[in-house]
PDB file of C-alpha atoms in Angstrom:
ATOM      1  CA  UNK A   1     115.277 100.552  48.997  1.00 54.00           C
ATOM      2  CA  UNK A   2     117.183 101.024  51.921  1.00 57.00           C
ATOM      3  CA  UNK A   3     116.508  97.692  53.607  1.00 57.00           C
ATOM      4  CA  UNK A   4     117.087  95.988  49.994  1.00 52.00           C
ATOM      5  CA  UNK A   5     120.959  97.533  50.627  1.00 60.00           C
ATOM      6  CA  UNK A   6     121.370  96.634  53.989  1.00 55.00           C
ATOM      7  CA  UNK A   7     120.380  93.145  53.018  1.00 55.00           C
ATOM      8  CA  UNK A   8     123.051  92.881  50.520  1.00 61.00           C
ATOM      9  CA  UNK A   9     125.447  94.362  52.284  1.00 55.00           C
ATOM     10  CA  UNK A  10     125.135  91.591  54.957  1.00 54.00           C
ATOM     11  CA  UNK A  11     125.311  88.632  52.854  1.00 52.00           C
ATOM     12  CA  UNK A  12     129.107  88.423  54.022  1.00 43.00           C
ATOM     13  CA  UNK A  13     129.538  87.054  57.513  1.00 39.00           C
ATOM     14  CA  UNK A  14     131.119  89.170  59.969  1.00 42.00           C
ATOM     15  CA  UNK A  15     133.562  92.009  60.068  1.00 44.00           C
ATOM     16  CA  UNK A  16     136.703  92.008  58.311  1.00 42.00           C
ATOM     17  CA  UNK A  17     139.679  91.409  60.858  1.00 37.00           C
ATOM     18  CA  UNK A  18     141.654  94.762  61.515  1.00 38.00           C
ATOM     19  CA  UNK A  19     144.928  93.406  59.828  1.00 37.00           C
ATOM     20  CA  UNK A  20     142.490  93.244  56.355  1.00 38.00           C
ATOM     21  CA  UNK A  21     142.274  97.478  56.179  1.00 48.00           C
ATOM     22  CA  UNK A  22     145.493  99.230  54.837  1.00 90.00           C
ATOM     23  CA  UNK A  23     144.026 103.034  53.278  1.00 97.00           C
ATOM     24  CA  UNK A  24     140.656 104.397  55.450  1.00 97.00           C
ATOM     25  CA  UNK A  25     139.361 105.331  51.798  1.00 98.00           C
ATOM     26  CA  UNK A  26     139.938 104.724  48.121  1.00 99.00           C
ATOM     27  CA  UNK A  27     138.873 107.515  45.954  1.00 99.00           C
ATOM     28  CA  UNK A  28     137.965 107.104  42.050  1.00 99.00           C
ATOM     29  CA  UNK A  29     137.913 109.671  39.262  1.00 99.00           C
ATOM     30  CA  UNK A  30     138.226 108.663  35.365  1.00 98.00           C
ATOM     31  CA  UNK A  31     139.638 111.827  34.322  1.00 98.00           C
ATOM     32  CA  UNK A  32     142.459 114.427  35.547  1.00 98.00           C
ATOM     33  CA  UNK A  33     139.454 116.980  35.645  1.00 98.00           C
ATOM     34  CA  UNK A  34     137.641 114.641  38.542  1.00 99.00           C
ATOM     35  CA  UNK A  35     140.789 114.429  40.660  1.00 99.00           C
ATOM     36  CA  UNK A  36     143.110 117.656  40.769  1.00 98.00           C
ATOM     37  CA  UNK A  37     141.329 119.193  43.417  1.00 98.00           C
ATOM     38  CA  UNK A  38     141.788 115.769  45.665  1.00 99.00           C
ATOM     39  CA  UNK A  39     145.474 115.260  44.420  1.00 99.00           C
ATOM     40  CA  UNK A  40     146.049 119.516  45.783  1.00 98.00           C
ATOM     41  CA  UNK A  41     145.127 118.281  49.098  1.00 98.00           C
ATOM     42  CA  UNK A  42     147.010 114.814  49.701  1.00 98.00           C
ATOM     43  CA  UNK A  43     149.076 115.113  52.127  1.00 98.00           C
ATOM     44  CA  UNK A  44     152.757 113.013  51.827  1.00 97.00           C
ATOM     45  CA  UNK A  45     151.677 112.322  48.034  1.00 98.00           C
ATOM     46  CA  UNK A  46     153.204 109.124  46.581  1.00 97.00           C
ATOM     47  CA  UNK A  47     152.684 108.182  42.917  1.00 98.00           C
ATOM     48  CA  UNK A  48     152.211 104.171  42.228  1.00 98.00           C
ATOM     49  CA  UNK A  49     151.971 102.726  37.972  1.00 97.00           C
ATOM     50  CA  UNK A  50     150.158  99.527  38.638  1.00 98.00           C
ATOM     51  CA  UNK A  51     150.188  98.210  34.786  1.00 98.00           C
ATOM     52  CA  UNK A  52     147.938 100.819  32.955  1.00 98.00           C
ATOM     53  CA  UNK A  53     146.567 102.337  35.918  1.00 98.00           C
ATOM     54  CA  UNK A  54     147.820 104.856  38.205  1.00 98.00           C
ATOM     55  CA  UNK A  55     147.270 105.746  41.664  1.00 98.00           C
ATOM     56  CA  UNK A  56     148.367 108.275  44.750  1.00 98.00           C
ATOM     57  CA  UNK A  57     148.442 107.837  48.444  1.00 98.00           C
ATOM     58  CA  UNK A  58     149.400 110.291  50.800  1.00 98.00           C
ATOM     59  CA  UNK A  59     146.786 111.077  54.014  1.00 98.00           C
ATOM     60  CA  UNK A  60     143.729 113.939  54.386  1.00 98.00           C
ATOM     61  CA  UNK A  61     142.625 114.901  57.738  1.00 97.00           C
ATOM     62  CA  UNK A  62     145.037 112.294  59.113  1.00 96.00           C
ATOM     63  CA  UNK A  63     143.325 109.741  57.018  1.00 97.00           C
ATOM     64  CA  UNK A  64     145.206 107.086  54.493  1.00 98.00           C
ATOM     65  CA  UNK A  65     143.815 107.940  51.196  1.00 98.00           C
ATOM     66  CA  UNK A  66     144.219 106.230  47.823  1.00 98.00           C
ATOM     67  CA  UNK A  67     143.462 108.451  44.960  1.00 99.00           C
ATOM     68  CA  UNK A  68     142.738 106.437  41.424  1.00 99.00           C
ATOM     69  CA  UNK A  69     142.518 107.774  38.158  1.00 99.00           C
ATOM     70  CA  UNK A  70     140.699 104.847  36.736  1.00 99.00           C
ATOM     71  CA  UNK A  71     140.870 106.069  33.390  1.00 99.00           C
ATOM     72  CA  UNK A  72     137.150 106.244  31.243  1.00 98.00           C
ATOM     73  CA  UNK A  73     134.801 103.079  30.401  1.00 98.00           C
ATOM     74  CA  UNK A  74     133.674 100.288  32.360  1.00 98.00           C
ATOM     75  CA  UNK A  75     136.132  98.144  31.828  1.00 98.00           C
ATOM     76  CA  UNK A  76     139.205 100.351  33.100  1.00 99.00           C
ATOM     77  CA  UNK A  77     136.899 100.940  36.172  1.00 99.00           C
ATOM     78  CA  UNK A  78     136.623  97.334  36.887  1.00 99.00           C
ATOM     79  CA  UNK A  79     140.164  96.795  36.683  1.00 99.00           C
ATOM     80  CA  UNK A  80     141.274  99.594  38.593  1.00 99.00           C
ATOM     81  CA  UNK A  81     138.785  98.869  41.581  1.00 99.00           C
ATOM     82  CA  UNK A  82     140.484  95.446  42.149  1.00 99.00           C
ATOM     83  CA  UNK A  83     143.929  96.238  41.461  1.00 98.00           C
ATOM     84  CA  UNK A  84     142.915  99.113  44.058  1.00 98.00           C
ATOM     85  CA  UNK A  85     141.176  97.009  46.406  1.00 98.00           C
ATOM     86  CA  UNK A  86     143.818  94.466  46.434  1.00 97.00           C
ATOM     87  CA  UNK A  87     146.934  96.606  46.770  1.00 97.00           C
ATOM     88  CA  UNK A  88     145.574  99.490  49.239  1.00 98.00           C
ATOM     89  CA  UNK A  89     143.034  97.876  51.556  1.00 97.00           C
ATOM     90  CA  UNK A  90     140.603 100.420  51.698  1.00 98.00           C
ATOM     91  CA  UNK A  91     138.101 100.502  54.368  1.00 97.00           C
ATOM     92  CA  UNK A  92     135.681 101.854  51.593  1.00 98.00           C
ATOM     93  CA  UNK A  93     135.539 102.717  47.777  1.00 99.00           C
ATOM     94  CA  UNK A  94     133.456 106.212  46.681  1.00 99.00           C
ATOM     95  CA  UNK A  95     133.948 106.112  42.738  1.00 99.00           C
ATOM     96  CA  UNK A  96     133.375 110.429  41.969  1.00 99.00           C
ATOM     97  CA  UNK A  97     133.367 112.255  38.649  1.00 99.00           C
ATOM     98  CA  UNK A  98     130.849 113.555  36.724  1.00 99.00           C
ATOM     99  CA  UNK A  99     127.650 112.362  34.906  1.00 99.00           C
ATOM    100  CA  UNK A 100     124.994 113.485  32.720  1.00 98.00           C
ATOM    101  CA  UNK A 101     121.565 114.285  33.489  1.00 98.00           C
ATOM    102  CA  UNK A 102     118.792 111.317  32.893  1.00 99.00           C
ATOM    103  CA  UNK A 103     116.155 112.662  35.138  1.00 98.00           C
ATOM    104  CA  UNK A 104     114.762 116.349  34.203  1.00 98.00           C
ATOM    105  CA  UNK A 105     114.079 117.282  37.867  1.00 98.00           C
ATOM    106  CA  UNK A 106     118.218 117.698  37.894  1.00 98.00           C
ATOM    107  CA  UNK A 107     120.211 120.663  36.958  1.00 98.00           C
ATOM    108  CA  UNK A 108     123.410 121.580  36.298  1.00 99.00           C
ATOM    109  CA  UNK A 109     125.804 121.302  39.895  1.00 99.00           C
ATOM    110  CA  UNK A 110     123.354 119.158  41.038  1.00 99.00           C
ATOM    111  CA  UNK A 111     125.284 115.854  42.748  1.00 99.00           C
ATOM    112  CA  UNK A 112     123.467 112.623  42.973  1.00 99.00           C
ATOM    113  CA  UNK A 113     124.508 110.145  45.231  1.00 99.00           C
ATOM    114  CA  UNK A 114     124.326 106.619  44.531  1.00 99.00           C
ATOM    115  CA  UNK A 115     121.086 104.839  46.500  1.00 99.00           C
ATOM    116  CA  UNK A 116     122.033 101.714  43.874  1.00 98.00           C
ATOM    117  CA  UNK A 117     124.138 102.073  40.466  1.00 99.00           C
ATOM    118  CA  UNK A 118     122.675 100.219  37.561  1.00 98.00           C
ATOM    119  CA  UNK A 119     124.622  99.096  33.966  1.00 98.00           C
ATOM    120  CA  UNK A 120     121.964 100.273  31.528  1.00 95.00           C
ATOM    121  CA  UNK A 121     123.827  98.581  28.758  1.00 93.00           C
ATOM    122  CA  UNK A 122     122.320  94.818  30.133  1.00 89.00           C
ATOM    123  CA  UNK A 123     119.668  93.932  28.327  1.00 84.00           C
ATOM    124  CA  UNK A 124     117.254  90.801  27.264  1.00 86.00           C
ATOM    125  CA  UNK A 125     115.527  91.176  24.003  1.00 85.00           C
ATOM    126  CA  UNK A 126     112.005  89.017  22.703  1.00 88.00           C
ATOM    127  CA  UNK A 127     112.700  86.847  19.626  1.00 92.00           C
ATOM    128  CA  UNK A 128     111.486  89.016  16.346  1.00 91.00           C
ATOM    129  CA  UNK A 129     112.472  87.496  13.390  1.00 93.00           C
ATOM    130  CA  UNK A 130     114.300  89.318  10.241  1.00 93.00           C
ATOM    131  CA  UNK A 131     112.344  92.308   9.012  1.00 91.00           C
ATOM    132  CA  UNK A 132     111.184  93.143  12.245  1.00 90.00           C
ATOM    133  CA  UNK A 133     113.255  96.041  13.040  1.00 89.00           C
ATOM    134  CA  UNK A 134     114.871  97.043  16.596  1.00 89.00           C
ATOM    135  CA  UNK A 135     112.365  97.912  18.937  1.00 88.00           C
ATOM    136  CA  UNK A 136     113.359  99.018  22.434  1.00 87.00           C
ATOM    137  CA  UNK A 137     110.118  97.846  24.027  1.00 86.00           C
ATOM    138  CA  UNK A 138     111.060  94.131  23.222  1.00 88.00           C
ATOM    139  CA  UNK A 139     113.741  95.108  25.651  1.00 89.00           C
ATOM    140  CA  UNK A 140     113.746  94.602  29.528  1.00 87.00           C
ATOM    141  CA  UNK A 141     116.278  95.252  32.189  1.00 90.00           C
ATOM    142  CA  UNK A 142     119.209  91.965  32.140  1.00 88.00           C
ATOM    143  CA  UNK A 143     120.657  90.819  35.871  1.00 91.00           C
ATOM    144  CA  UNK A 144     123.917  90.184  36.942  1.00 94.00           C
ATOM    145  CA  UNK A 145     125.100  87.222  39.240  1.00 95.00           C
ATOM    146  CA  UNK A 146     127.872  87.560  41.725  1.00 96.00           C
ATOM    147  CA  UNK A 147     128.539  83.937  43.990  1.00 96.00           C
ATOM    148  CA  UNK A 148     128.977  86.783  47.181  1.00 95.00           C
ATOM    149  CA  UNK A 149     129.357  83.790  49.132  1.00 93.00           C
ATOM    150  CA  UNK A 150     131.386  81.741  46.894  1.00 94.00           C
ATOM    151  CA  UNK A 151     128.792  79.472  46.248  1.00 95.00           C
ATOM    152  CA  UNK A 152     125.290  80.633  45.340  1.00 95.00           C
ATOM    153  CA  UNK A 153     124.698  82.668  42.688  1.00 96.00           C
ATOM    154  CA  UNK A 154     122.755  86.150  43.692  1.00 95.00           C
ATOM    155  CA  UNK A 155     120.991  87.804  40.690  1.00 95.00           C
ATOM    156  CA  UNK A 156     121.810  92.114  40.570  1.00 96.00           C
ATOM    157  CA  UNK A 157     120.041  94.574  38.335  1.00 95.00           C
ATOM    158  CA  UNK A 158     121.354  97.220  40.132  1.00 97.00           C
ATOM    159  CA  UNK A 159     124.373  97.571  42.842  1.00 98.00           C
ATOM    160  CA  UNK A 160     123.388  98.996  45.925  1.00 98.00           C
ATOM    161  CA  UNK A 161     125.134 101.791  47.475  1.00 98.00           C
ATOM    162  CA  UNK A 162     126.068 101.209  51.231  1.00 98.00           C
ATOM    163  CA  UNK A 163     123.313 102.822  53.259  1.00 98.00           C
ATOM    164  CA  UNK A 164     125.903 104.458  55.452  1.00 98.00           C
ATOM    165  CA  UNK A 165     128.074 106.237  53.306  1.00 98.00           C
ATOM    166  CA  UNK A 166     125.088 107.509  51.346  1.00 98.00           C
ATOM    167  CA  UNK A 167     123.186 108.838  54.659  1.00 98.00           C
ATOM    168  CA  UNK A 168     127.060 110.623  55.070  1.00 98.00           C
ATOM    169  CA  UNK A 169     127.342 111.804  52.040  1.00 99.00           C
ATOM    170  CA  UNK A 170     123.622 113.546  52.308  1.00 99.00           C
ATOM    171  CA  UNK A 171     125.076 115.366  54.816  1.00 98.00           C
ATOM    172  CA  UNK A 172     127.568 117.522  53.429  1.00 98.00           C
ATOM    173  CA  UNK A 173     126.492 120.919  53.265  1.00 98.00           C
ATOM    174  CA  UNK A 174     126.564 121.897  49.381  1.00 98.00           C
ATOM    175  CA  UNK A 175     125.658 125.700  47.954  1.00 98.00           C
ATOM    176  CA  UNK A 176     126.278 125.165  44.155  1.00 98.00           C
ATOM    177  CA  UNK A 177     123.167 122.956  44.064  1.00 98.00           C
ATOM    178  CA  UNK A 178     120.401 120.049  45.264  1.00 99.00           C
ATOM    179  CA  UNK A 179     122.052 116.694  46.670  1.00 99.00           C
ATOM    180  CA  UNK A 180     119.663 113.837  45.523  1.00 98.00           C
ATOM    181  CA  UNK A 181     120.221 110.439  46.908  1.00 99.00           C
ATOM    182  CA  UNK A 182     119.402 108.650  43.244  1.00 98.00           C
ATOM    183  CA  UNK A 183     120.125 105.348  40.559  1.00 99.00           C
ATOM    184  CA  UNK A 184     123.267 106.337  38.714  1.00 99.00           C
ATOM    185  CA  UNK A 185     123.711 104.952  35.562  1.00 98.00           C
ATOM    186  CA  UNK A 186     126.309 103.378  33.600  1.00 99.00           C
ATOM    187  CA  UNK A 187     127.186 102.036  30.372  1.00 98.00           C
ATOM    188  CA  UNK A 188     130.572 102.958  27.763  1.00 97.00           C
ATOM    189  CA  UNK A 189     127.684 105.492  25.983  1.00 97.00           C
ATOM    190  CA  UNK A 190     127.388 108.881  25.812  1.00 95.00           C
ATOM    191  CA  UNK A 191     123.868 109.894  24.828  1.00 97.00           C
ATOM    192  CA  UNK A 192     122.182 112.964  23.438  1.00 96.00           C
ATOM    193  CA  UNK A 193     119.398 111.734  21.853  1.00 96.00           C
ATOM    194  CA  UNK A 194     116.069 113.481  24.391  1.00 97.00           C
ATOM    195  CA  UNK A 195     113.698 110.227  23.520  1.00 96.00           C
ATOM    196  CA  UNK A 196     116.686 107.192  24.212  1.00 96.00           C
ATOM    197  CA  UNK A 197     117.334 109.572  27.341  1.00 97.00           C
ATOM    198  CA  UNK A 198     113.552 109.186  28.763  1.00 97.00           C
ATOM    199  CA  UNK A 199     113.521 105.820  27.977  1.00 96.00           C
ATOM    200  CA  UNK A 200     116.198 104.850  29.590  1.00 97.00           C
ATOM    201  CA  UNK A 201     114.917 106.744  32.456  1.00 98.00           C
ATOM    202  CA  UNK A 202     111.689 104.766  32.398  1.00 96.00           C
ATOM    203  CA  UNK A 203     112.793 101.805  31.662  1.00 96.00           C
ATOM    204  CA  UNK A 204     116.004 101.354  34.155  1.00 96.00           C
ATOM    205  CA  UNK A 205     114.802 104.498  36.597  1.00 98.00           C
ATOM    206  CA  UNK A 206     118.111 105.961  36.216  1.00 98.00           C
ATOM    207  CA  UNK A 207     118.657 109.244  37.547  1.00 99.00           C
ATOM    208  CA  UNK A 208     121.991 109.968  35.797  1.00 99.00           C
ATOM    209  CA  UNK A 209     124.886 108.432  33.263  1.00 99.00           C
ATOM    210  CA  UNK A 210     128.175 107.979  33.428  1.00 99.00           C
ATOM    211  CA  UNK A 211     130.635 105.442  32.110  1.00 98.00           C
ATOM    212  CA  UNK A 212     132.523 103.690  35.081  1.00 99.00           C
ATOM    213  CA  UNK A 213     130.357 103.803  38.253  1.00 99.00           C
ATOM    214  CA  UNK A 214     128.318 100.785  38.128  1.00 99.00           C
ATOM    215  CA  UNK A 215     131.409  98.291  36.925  1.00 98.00           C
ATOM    216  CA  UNK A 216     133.563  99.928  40.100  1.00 99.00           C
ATOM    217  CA  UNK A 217     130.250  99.519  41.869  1.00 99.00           C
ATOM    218  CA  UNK A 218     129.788  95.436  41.635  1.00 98.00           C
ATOM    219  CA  UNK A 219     133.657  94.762  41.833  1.00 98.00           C
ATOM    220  CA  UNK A 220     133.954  96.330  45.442  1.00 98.00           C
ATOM    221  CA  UNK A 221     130.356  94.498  45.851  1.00 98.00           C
ATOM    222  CA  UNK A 222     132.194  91.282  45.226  1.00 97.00           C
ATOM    223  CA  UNK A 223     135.540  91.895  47.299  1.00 97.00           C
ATOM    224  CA  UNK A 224     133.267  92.842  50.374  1.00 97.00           C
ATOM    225  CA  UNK A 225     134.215  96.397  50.228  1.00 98.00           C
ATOM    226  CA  UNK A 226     131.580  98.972  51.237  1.00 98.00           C
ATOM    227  CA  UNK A 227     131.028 101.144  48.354  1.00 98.00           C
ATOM    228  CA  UNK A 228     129.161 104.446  46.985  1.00 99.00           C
ATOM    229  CA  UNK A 229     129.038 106.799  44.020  1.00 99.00           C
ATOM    230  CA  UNK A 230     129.217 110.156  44.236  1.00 99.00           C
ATOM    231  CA  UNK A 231     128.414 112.425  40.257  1.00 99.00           C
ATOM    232  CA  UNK A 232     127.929 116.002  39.769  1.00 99.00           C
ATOM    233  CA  UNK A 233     125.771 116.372  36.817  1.00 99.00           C
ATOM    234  CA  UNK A 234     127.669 118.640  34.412  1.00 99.00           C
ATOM    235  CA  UNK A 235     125.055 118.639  31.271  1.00 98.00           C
ATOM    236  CA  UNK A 236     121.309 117.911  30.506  1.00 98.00           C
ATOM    237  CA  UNK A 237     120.558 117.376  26.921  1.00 98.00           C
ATOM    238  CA  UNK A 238     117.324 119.044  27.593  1.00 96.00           C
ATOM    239  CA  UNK A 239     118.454 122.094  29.376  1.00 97.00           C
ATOM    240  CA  UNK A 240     122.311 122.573  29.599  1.00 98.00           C
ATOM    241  CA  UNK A 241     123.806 120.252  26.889  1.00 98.00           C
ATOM    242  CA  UNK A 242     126.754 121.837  27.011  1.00 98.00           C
ATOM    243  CA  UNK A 243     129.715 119.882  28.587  1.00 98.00           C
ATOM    244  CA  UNK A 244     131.250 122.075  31.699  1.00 98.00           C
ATOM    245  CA  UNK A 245     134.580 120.737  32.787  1.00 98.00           C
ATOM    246  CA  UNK A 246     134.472 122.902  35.841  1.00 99.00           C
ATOM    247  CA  UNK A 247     131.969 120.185  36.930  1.00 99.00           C
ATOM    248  CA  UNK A 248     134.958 117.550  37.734  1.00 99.00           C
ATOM    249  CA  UNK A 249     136.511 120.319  40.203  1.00 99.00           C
ATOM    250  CA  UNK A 250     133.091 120.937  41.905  1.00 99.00           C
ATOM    251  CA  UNK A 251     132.233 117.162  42.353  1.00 99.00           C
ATOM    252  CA  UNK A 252     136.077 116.510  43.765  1.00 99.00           C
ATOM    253  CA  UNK A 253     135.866 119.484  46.233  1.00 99.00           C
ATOM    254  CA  UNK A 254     132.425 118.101  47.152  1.00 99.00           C
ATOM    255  CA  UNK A 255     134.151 114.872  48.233  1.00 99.00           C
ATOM    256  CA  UNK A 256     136.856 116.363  49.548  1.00 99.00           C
ATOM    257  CA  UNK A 257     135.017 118.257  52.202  1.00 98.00           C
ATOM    258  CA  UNK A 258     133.711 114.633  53.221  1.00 98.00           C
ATOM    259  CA  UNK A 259     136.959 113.538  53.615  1.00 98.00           C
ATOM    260  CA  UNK A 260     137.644 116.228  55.815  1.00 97.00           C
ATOM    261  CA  UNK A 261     134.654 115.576  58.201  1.00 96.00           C
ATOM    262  CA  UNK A 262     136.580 112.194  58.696  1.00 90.00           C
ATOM    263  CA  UNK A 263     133.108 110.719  59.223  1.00 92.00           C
ATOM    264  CA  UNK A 264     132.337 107.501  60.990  1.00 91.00           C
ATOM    265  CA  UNK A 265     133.289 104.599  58.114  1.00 95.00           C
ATOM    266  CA  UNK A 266     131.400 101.236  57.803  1.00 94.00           C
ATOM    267  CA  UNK A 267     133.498  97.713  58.088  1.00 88.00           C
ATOM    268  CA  UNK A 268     134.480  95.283  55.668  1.00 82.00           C
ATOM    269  CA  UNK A 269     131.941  92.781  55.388  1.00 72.00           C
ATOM    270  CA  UNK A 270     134.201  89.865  54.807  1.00 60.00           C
ATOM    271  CA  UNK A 271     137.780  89.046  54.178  1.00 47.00           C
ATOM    272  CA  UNK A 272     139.282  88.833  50.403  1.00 46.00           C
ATOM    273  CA  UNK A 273     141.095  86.132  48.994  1.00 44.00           C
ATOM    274  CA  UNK A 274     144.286  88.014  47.619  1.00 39.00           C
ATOM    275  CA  UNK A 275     145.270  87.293  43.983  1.00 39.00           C
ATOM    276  CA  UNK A 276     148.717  87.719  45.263  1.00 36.00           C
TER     277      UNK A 276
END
């Protein structure tokens, strides 16, 4: 797994030049819940409406953070993480919030962080003609292509986090529960069936759900931007389905102390081309 990252992250060539990096970090939560504990400790806070989307930027630990509320559903993520990418520079993206439980080895508090991020929504189905029902094991994992190099296609079913910011993340010392380094799932879903759960599970070896990361996940992939996800799990279906809002606090705080360990970051991989 980890040299399968390291390999996409180095399909760019070379480091970004210096004058490329504006913010060290660009932080993403979809909800207020996911980002009150973050927006408590900016320092210098600034507010900025960019169309339907609205971020902060102020500084933690003498750092230049960018704080996004990317609103819920993958395709406010996706829009957010350029609009973010493009206005604020960041040096890295960690999209943060909070997920439900896919794997039954995970319990409430307990954060995964994103190894890879998959969109368990894409899917190829076998011909079956009328009559013959929906059957999900006609179904098989779909790929996406991104042209990282502008030219040649490469095929994704799942975006990798970058190696470093994972290992960083790990870490963090964390009391309210286990840190797994995991597949975090995505799709505009929220699912309570036990049996779809499992097969999901099996099927795309996702660890967790949630409805933005993967989407932020392959835009920052794109724009050379070294990227991770970070999700607290706040209910199981099997154990805990109860949604706990306390969760979004917990996972920001979480993040938050990383911030304030100001650990080493990873480089660009490659300069943008501005939409500007």
């Amino acid at each position: 797994m980890r040299r399968l990252a390291v390999l996409a992250w180095c399909l760019w060539a070379g480091p970004a030049p210096a004058r490329d990096v504006g913010h060290d970090v660009l932080v993403q939560g979809a909800l207020d819940i996911e980002l009150g504990a973050l927006l408590e400790a900016l320092e210098g806070k600034r507010e900025h409406q960019i169309h339907a989307w609205t971020f902060w930027t102020g500084r933690i630990a003498g750092r230049r953070i960018a704080v996004s509320r990317t609103e819920v559903g993958p395709y406010n993520a996706a829009a957010a993480t350029a609009l973010g990418i493009e206005r604020f520079r960041p040096r890295v993206v960690v999209n943060q919030g909070t997920a439900g439980g896919h794997n039954r080895k995970l319990k409430l508090w307990d954060i995964v962080i994103g190894a890879k991020t998959i969109d368990y929504s894409a899917h190829r189905a076998e011909p079956a003609g009328e009559g013959a029902g929906q059957r999900p094991e006609r179904w098989s994992p779909a790929p996406y292509k991104l042209r990282l190099d502008g030219k040649t296609p490469t095929e994704f079913t799942a975006f990798p986090g970058h190696p470093e910011l994972v290992a960083s993340f790990l870490r963090v010392p964390y009391a309210r529960g286990t840190l797994y380094a995991g597949a975090i799932g995505t799709a505009f879903q929220f699912n309570k069936e036990l049996d779809r759960i499992a097969w999901l599970h099996r099927t795309y070896g996702t660890d967790s759900e949630d409805m933005e990361s993967a989407a932020s996940a392959a835009v920052a992939l794109g724009m050379g931007v070294p990227f991770v996800a970070v999700r607290i799990i706040s209910n199981t279906e099997w154990e805990h389905p109860t949604f706990e809002r306390i969760a979004g606090r917990y996972g920001a705080e979480f993040v938050l102390e990383w911030l304030r360990r100001a650990v080493p970051l990873p480089a660009r991989t490659r300069r943008g081309t501005s939409l500007r």
